[in-house]
mmCIF file of C-alpha atoms in Angstrom:
data_model
loop_
_atom_site.group_PDB
_atom_site.id
_atom_site.type_symbol
_atom_site.label_atom_id
_atom_site.label_comp_id
_atom_site.label_asym_id
_atom_site.label_seq_id
_atom_site.Cartn_x
_atom_site.Cartn_y
_atom_site.Cartn_z
ATOM 1 C CA MET A 250 -53.650 -118.142 -13.622
ATOM 2 C CA THR A 251 -56.036 -115.598 -12.214
ATOM 3 C CA GLU A 252 -56.202 -113.154 -15.122
ATOM 4 C CA ILE A 253 -55.327 -112.706 -18.765
ATOM 5 C CA VAL A 254 -54.699 -109.370 -20.488
ATOM 6 C CA PHE A 255 -55.604 -108.582 -24.108
ATOM 7 C CA LEU A 256 -54.292 -105.657 -26.106
ATOM 8 C CA VAL A 257 -57.178 -104.246 -28.177
ATOM 9 C CA GLU A 258 -56.441 -102.151 -31.264
ATOM 10 C CA ASP A 259 -58.332 -100.668 -34.190
ATOM 11 C CA ASP A 260 -57.945 -102.799 -37.307
ATOM 12 C CA PRO A 261 -56.875 -100.724 -40.343
ATOM 13 C CA ASP A 262 -59.423 -102.656 -42.435
ATOM 14 C CA GLY A 263 -62.218 -101.855 -39.954
ATOM 15 C CA GLY A 264 -63.247 -103.329 -36.644
ATOM 16 C CA TYR A 265 -60.938 -104.360 -33.828
ATOM 17 C CA THR A 266 -58.253 -106.931 -33.031
ATOM 18 C CA ALA A 267 -57.303 -108.403 -29.680
ATOM 19 C CA VAL A 268 -54.148 -110.312 -28.791
ATOM 20 C CA ALA A 269 -53.330 -111.860 -25.425
ATOM 21 C CA LEU A 270 -50.086 -110.603 -23.919
ATOM 22 C CA THR A 271 -49.065 -113.898 -22.279
ATOM 23 C CA GLU A 272 -50.727 -116.584 -24.417
ATOM 24 C CA SER A 273 -51.029 -117.351 -28.132
ATOM 25 C CA ILE A 274 -54.593 -116.087 -28.454
ATOM 26 C CA PHE A 275 -55.767 -113.708 -31.172
ATOM 27 C CA THR A 276 -59.242 -112.709 -32.324
ATOM 28 C CA GLN A 277 -61.026 -109.937 -34.198
ATOM 29 C CA ALA A 278 -64.508 -108.506 -34.652
ATOM 30 C CA ASN A 279 -66.396 -105.622 -36.241
ATOM 31 C CA ASP A 280 -67.481 -104.020 -32.957
ATOM 32 C CA ILE A 281 -66.410 -103.987 -29.303
ATOM 33 C CA GLU A 282 -69.427 -105.945 -28.037
ATOM 34 C CA THR A 283 -68.751 -108.796 -30.459
ATOM 35 C CA LEU A 284 -65.030 -108.609 -29.721
ATOM 36 C CA ARG A 285 -65.723 -109.195 -26.020
ATOM 37 C CA GLU A 286 -67.749 -112.313 -26.914
ATOM 38 C CA MET A 287 -65.023 -113.542 -29.272
ATOM 39 C CA ILE A 288 -62.366 -113.045 -26.579
ATOM 40 C CA ARG A 289 -64.404 -115.025 -24.035
ATOM 41 C CA ASP A 290 -64.901 -117.813 -26.575
ATOM 42 C CA ALA A 291 -61.191 -117.853 -27.485
ATOM 43 C CA VAL A 292 -60.177 -118.047 -23.817
ATOM 44 C CA HIS A 293 -62.608 -120.932 -23.224
ATOM 45 C CA CYS A 294 -61.185 -122.777 -26.254
ATOM 46 C CA HIS A 295 -57.580 -122.148 -25.193
ATOM 47 C CA PHE A 296 -58.278 -123.261 -21.613
ATOM 48 C CA PRO A 297 -60.830 -126.099 -21.906
ATOM 49 C CA ASN A 298 -60.235 -127.152 -18.295
ATOM 50 C CA GLU A 299 -62.183 -124.708 -16.136
ATOM 51 C CA LYS A 300 -59.694 -125.086 -13.257
ATOM 52 C CA ASN A 301 -56.879 -123.710 -15.450
ATOM 53 C CA ARG A 302 -58.957 -120.944 -17.054
ATOM 54 C CA PRO A 303 -58.255 -117.341 -15.981
ATOM 55 C CA ARG A 304 -60.984 -115.921 -13.775
ATOM 56 C CA ARG A 305 -60.600 -112.363 -15.121
ATOM 57 C CA ILE A 306 -60.156 -111.085 -18.677
ATOM 58 C CA LEU A 307 -58.743 -107.577 -18.944
ATOM 59 C CA LEU A 308 -58.804 -105.437 -22.100
ATOM 60 C CA LYS A 309 -56.239 -102.678 -22.633
#
């Protein structure tokens, strides 16, 4: 897999949510900067083997 796409939305309770379109990955944060870090961390946890990890993370 070369890339993974996350759909980013405003959370009605404040902050942002992000869900991967092709994998079972979900995360949330209070601001975009933190959300980017949380997404990277979630992708690393979901793909512990670096060879299988997507090289690009796209946010929509």
